[in-house]
PDB file of C-alpha atoms in Angstrom:
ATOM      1  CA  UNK A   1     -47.737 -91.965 187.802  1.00 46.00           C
ATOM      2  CA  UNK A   2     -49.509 -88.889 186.331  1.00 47.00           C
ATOM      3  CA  UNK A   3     -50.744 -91.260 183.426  1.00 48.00           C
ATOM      4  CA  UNK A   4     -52.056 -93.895 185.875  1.00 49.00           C
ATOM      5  CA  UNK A   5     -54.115 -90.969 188.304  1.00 48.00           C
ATOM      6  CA  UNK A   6     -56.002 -90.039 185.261  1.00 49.00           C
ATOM      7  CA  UNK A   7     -57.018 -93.607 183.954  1.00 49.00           C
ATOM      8  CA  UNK A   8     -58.302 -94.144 187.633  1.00 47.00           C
ATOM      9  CA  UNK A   9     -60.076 -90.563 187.417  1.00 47.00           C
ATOM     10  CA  UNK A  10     -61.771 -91.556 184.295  1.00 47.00           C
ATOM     11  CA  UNK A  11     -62.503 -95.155 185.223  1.00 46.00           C
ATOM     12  CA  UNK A  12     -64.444 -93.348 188.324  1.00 47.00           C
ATOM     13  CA  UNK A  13     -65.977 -90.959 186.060  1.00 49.00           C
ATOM     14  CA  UNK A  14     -67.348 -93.441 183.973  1.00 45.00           C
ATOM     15  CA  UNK A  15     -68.440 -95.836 186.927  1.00 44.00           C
ATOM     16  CA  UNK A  16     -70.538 -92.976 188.775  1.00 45.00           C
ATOM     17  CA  UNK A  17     -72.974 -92.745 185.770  1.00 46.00           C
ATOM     18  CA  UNK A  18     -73.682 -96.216 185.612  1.00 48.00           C
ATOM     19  CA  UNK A  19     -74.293 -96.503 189.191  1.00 47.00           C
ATOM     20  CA  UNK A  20     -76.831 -93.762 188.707  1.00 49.00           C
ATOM     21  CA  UNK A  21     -78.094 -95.278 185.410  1.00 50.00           C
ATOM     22  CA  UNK A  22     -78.990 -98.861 187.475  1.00 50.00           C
ATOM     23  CA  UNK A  23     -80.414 -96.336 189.882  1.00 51.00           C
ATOM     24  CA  UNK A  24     -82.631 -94.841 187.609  1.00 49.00           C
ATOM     25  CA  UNK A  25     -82.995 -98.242 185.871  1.00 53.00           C
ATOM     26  CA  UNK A  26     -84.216 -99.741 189.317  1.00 52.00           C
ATOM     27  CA  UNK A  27     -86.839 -96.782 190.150  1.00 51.00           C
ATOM     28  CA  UNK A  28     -88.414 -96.808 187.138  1.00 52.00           C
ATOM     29  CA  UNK A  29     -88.760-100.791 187.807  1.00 51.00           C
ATOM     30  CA  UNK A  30     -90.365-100.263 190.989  1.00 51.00           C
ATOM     31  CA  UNK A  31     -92.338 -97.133 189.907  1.00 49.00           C
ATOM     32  CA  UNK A  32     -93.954 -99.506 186.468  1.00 51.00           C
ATOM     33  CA  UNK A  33     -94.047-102.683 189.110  1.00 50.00           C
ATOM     34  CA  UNK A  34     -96.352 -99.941 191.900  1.00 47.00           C
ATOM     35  CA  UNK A  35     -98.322 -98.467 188.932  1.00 51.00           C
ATOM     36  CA  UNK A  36     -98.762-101.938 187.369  1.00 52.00           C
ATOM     37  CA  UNK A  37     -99.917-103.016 191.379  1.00 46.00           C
ATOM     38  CA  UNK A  38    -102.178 -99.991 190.925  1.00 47.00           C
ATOM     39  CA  UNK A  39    -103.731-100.765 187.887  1.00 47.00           C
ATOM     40  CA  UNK A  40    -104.400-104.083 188.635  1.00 49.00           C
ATOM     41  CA  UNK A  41    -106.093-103.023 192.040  1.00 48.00           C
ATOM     42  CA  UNK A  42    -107.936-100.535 189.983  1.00 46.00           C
ATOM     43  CA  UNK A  43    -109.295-102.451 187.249  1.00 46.00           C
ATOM     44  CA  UNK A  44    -110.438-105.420 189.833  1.00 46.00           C
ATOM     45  CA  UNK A  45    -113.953-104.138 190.435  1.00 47.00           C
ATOM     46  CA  UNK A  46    -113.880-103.686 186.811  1.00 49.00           C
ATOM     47  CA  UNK A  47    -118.452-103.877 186.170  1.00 46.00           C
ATOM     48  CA  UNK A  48    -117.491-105.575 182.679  1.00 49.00           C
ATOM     49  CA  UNK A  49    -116.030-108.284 184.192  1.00 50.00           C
ATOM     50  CA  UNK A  50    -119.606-109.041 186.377  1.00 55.00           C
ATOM     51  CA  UNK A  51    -122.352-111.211 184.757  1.00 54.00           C
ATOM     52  CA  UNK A  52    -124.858-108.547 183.070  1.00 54.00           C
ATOM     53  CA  UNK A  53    -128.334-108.292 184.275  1.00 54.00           C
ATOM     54  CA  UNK A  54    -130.731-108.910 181.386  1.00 54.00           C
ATOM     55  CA  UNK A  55    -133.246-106.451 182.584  1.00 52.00           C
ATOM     56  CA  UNK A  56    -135.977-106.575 180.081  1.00 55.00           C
ATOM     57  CA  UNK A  57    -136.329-110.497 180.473  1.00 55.00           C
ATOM     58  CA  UNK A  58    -136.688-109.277 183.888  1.00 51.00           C
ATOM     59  CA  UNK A  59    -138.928-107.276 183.728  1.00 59.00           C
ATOM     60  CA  UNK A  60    -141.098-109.271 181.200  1.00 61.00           C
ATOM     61  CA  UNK A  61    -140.943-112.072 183.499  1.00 55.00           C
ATOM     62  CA  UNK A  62    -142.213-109.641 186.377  1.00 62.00           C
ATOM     63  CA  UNK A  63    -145.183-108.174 184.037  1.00 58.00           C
ATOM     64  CA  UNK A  64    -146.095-112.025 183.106  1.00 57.00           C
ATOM     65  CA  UNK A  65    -146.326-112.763 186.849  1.00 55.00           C
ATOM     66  CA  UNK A  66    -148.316-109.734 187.500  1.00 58.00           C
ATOM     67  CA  UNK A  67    -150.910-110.507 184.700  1.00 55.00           C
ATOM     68  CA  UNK A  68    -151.368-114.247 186.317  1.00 51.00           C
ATOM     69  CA  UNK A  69    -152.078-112.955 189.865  1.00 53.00           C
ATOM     70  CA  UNK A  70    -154.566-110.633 188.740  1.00 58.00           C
ATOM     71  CA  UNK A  71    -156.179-113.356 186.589  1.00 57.00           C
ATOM     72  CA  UNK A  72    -156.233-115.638 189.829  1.00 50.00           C
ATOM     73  CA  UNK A  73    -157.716-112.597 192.076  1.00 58.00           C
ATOM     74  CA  UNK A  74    -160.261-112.182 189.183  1.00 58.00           C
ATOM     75  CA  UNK A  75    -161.030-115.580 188.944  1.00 51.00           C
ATOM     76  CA  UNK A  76    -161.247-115.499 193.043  1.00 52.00           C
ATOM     77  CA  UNK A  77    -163.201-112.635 193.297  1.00 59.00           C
ATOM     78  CA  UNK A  78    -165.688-113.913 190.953  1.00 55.00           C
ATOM     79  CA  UNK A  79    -165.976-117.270 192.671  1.00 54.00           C
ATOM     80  CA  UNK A  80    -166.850-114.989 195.875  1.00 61.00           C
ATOM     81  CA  UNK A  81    -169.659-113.120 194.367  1.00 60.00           C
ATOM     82  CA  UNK A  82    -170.686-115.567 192.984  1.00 61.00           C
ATOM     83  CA  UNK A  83    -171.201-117.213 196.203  1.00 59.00           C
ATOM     84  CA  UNK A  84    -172.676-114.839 197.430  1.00 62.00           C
ATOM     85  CA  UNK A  85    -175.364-114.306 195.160  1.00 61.00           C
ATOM     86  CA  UNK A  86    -176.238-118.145 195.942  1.00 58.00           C
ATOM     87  CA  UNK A  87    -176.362-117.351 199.123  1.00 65.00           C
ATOM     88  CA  UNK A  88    -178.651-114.261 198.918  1.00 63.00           C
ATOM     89  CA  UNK A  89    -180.841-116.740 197.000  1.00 57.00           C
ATOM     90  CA  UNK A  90    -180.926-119.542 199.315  1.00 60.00           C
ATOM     91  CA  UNK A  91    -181.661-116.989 202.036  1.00 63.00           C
ATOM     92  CA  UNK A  92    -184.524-115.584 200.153  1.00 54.00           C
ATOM     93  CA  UNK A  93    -185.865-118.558 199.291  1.00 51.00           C
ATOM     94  CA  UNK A  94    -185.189-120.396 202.754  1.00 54.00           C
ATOM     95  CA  UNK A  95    -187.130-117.492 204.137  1.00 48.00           C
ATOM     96  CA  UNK A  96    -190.025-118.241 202.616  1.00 49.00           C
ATOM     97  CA  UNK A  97    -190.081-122.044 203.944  1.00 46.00           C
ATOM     98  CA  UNK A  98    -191.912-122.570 207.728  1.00 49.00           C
ATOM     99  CA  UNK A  99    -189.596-123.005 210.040  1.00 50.00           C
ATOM    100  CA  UNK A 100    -189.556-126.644 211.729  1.00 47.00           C
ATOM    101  CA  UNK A 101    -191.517-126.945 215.129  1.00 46.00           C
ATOM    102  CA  UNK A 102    -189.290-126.080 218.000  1.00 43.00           C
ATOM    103  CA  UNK A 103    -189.598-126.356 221.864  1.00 40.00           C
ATOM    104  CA  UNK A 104    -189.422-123.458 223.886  1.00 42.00           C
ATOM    105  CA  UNK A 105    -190.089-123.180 227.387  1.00 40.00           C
ATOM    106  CA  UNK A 106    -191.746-126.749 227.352  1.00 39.00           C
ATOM    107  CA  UNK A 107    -194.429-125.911 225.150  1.00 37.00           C
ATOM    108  CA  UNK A 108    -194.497-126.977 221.274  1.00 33.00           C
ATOM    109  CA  UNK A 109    -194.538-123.973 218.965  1.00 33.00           C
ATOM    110  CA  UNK A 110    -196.709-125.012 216.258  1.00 38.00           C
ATOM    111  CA  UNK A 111    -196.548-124.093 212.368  1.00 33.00           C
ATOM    112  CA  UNK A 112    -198.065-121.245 211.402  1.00 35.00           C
ATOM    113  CA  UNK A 113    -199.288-122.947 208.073  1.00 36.00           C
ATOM    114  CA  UNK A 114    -199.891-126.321 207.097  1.00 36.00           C
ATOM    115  CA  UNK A 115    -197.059-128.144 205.039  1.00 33.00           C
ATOM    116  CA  UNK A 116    -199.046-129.341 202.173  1.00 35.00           C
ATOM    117  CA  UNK A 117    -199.168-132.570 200.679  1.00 35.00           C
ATOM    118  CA  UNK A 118    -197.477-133.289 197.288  1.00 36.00           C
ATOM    119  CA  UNK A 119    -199.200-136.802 197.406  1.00 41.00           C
ATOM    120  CA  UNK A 120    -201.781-137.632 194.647  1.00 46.00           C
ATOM    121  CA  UNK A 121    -204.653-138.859 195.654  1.00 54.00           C
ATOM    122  CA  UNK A 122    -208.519-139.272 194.790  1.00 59.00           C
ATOM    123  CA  UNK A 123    -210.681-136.096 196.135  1.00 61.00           C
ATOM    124  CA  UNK A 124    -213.858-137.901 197.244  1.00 62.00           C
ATOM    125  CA  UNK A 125    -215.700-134.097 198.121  1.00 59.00           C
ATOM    126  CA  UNK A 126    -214.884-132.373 194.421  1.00 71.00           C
ATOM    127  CA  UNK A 127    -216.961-129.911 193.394  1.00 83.00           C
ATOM    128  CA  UNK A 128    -216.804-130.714 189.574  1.00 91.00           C
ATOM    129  CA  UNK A 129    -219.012-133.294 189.100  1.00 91.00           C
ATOM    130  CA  UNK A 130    -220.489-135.320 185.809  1.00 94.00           C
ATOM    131  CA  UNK A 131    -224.045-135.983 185.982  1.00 92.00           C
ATOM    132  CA  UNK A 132    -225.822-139.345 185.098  1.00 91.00           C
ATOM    133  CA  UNK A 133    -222.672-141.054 185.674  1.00 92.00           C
ATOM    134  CA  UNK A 134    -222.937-142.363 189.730  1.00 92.00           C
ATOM    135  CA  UNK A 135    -222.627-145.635 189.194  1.00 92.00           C
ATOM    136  CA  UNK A 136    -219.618-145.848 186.424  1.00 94.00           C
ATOM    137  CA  UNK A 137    -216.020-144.609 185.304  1.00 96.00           C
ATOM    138  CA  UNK A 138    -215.934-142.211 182.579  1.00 96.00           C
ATOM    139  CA  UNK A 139    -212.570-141.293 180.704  1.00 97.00           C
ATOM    140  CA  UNK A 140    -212.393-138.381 178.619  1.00 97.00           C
ATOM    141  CA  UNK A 141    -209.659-139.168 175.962  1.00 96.00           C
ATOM    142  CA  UNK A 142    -208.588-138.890 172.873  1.00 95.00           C
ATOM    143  CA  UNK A 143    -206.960-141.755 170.142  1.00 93.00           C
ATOM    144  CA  UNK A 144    -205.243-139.150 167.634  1.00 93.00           C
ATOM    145  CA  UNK A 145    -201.122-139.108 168.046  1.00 91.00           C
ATOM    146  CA  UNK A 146    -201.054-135.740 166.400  1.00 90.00           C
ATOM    147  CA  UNK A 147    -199.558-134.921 170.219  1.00 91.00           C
ATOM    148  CA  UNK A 148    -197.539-137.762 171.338  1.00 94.00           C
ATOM    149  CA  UNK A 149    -197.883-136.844 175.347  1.00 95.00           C
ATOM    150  CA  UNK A 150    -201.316-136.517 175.097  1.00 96.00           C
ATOM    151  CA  UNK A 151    -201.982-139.996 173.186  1.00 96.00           C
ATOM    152  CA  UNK A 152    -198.924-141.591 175.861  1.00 96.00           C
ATOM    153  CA  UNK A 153    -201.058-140.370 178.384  1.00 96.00           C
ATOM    154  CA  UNK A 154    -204.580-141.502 177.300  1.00 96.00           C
ATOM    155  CA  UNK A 155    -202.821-144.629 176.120  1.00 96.00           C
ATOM    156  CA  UNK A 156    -201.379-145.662 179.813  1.00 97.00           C
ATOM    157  CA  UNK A 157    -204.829-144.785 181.856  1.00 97.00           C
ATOM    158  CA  UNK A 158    -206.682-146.701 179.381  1.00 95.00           C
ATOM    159  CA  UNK A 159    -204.227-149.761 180.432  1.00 95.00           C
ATOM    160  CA  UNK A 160    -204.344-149.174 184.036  1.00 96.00           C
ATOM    161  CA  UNK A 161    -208.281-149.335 183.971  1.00 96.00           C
ATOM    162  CA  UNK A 162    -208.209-152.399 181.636  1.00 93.00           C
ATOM    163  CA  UNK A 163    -205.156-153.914 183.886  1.00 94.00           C
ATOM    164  CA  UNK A 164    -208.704-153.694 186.648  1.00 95.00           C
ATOM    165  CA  UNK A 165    -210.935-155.499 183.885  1.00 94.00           C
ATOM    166  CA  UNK A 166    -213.508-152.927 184.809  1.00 95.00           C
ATOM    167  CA  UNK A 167    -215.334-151.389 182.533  1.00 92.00           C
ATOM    168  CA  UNK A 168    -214.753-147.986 181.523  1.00 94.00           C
ATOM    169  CA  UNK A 169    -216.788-145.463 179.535  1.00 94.00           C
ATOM    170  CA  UNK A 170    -214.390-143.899 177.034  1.00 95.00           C
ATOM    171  CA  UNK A 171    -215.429-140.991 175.297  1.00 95.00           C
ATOM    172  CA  UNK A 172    -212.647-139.973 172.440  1.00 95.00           C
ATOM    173  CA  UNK A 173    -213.390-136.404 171.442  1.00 95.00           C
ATOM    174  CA  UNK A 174    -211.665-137.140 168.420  1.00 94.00           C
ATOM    175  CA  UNK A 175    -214.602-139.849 167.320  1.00 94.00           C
ATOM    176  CA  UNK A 176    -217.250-137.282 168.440  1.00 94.00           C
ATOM    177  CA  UNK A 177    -216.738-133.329 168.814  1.00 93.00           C
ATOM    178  CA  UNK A 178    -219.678-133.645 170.921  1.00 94.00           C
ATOM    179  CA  UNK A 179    -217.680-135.008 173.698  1.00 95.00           C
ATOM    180  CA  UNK A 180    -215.162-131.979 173.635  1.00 93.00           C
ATOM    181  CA  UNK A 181    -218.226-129.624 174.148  1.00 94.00           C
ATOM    182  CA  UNK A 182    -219.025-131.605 177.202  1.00 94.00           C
ATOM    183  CA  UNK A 183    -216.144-131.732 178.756  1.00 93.00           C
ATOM    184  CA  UNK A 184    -215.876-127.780 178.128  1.00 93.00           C
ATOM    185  CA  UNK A 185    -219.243-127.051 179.931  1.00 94.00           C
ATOM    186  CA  UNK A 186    -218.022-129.255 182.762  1.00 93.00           C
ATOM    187  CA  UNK A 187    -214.876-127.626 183.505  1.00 93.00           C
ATOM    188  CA  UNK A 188    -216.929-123.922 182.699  1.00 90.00           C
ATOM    189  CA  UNK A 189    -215.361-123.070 180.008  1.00 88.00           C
ATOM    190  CA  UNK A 190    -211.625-123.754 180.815  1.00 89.00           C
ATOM    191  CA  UNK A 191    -209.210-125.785 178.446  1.00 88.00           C
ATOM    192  CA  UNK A 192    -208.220-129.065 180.175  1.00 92.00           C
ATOM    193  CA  UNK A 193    -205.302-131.779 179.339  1.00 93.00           C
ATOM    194  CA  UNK A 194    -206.164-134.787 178.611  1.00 95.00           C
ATOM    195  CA  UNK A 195    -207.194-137.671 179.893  1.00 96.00           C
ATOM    196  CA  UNK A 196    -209.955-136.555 182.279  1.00 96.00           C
ATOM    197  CA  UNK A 197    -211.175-139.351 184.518  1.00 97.00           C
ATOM    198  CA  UNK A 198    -214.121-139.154 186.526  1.00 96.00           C
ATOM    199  CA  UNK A 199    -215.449-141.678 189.337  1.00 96.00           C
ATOM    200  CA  UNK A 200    -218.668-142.197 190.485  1.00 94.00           C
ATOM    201  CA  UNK A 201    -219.559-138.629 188.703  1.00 93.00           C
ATOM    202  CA  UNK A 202    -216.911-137.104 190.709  1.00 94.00           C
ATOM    203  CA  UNK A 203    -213.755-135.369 189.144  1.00 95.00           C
ATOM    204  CA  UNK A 204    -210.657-137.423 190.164  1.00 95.00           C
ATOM    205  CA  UNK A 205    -207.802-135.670 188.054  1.00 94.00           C
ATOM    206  CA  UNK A 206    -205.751-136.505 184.664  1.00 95.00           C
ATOM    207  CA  UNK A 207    -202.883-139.217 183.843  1.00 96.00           C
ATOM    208  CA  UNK A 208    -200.399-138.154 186.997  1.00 95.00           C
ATOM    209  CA  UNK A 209    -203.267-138.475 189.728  1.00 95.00           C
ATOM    210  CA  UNK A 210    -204.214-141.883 188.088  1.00 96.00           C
ATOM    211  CA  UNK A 211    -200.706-143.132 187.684  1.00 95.00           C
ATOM    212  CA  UNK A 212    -200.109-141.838 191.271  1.00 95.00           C
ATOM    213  CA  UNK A 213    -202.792-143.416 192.873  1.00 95.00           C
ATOM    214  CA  UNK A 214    -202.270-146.513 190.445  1.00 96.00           C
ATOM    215  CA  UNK A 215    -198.473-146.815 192.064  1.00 95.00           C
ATOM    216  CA  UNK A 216    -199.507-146.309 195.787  1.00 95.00           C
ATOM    217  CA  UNK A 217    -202.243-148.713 195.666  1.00 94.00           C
ATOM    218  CA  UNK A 218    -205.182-145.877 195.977  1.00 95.00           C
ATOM    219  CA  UNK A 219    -206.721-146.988 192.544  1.00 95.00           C
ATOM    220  CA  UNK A 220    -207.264-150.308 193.611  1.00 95.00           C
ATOM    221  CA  UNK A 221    -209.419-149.265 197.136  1.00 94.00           C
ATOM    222  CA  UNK A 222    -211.056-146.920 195.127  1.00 94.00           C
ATOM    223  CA  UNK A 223    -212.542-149.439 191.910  1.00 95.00           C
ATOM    224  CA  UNK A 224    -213.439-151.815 194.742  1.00 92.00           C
ATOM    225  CA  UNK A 225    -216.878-152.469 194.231  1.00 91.00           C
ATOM    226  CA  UNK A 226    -217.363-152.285 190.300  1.00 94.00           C
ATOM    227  CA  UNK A 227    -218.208-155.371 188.402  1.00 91.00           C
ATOM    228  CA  UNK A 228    -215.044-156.782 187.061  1.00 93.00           C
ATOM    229  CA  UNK A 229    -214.948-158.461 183.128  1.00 91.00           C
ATOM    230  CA  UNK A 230    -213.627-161.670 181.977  1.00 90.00           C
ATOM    231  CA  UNK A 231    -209.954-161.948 181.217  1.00 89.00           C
ATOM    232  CA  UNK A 232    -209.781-161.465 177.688  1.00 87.00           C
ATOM    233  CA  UNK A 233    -212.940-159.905 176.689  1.00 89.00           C
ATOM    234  CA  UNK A 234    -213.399-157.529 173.605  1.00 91.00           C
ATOM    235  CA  UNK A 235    -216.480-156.260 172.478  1.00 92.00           C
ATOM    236  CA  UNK A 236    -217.603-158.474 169.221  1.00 91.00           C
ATOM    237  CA  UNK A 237    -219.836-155.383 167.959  1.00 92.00           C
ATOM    238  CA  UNK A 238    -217.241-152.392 167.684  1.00 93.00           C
ATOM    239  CA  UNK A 239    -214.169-154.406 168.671  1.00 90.00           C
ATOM    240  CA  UNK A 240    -213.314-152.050 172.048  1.00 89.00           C
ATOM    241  CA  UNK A 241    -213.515-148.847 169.542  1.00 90.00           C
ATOM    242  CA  UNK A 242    -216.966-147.710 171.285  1.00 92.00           C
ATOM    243  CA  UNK A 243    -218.320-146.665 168.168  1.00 95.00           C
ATOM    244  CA  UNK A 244    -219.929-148.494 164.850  1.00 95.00           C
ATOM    245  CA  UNK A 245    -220.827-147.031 161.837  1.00 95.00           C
ATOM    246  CA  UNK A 246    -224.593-145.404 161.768  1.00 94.00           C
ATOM    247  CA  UNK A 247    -226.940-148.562 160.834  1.00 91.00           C
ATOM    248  CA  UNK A 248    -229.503-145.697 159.540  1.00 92.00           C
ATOM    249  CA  UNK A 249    -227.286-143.790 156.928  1.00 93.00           C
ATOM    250  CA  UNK A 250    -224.775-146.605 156.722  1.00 91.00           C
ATOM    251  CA  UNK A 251    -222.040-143.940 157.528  1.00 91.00           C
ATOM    252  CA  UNK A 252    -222.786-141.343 154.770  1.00 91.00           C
ATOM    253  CA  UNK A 253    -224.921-138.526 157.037  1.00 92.00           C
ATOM    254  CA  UNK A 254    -227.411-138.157 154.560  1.00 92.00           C
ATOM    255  CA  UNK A 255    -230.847-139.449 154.049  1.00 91.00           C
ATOM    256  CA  UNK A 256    -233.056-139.268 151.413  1.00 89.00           C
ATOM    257  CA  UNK A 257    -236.375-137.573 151.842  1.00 87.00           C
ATOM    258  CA  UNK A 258    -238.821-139.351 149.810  1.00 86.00           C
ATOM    259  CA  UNK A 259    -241.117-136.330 149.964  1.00 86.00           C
ATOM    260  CA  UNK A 260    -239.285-133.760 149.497  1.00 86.00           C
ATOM    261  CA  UNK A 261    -237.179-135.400 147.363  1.00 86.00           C
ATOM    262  CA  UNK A 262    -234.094-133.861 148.896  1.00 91.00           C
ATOM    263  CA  UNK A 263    -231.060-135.571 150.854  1.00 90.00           C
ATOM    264  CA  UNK A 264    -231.071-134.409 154.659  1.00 91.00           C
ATOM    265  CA  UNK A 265    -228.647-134.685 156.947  1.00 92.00           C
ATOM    266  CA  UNK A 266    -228.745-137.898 159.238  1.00 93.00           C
ATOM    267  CA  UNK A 267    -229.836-137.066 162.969  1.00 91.00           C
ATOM    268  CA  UNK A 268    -228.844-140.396 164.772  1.00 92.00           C
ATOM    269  CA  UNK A 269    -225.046-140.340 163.799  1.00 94.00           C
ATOM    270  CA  UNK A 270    -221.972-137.762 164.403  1.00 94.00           C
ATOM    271  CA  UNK A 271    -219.997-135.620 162.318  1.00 93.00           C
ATOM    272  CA  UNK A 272    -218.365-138.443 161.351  1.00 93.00           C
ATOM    273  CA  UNK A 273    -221.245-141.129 160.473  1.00 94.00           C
ATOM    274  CA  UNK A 274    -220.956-143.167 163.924  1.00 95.00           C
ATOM    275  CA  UNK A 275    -223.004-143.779 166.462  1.00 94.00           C
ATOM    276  CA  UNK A 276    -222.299-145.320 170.317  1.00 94.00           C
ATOM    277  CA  UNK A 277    -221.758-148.989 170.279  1.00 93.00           C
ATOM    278  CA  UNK A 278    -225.058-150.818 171.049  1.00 90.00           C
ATOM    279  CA  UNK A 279    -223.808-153.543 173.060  1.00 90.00           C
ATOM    280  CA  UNK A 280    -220.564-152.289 175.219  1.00 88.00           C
ATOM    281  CA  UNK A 281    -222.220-148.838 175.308  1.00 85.00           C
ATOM    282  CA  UNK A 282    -225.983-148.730 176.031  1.00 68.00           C
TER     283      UNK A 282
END
């Protein structure tokens, strides 16, 4: 009996610390399952486990945007001074212009100056005027191309007045210098463009005012009255050049004195050795 008391004592004995060993056993279980609950719920909001913010594309992308806007309000604010300066100009120019007639208390308010004419047309009461030459037309010209406008220029009026088949007094102050000096004295003193064209001894204007009138039908009233040539005709003597070599010096300008027995220069001829056509010229 003794024998079988102690075998349950120690049988007790030895159960009690394994009870308290699954005890132990079991708390630590739950203490690593709450601290592994913990850690978990701790390292959630973990910031590594976020997308990362590249913030120097960011902020490259911001200073690109930035330099674009400021090019577009440049680019704007130019535009708007710009437009403004046009504006200041049309305003100052505008200003300048007479106003358009208005009505105001029934009554007409008239211009203060007259809008002028841009229309070209033949000034019957010029004051520059070419003497002897009432009863033709004269046309200063020239036939050197050394200035292509200028020759265009002589060039058409001489084929408007020929267009007319009247006959025209053409003076080239290429063929005879003494022609330029007339046409300076006429003008007193000024320099002129050619062509000069004068009607009736009156000054009518250079190649626009002829081409002008030519186109609105002005030429034509004007020329009424002039004796018209045959379709066709060309002067046998000079061929339409207006000159002819000198018949006294045959061209040269020189002349021999029998008495002096000297050569002197030739007093019915130019610079050149011609002399005025006898037959489309006299």
């Amino acid at each position: 009996m003794a024998e079988s008391e102690n075998n349950t004592t120690t049988t007790m004995r030895t159960t009690k610390p394994t009870t308290a060993t699954a005890t132990a056993t079991a708390a630590t279980k739950s203490a690593s399952a709450f601290n592994r609950s913990f850690t978990m719920q701790a390292t959630a909001p973990n910031v590594d486990s976020r997308p990362k913010i590249n913030y120097a594309s960011l902020n490259r992308a911001m200073t690109i945007n930035n330099k674009f806007y400021n090019r577009v309000d440049s680019v704007v604010s130019a535009g708007m001074s710009i437009k403004g300066k046009v504006k200041k100009l049309c305003n100052l120019f505008e200003s300048n212009k007479p106003s358009k007639p208005s009505i105001t208390g029934h009554e007409l308010v008239k211009l203060s100056k007259p809008v002028r004419s841009l229309s070209l047309s033949y000034n019957e009461s010029s004051m520059i005027k070419l003497p002897g030459t009432e009863d033709r037309i004269v046309v200063y010209l020239t036939s050197l191309r050394g200035i292509r406008r200028t020759f265009e220029d002589c060039y058409a009026v001489r084929m408007i007045f020929r267009g007319f088949r009247v006959w025209v007094d053409e003076r080239d102050i290429s063929m005879d210098s003494a022609y330029k000096k007339e046409l300076h004295c006429v003008f007193g003193g000024k320099n002129v463009s050619l062509p000069q064209v004068f009607i009736r001894g009156k000054h009518v204007g250079g190649a626009d005012v002829v081409k002008g009138m030519f186109e609105t039908g002005e030429l034509a009233r004007v020329l009424d009255g002039f004796p018209r040539r045959e379709p066709g005709f060309v002067c046998r003597c000079c061929g339409d050049v207006r000159f002819v070599p000198c018949g006294n010096c045959s061209g040269s300008r020189k002349l021999f004195d029998e008495d002096d027995g000297v050569l002197k220069r030739c007093l019915e001829c130019n610079e050149n050795g011609l002399s005025r056509c006898p037959d489309c010229c006299s």
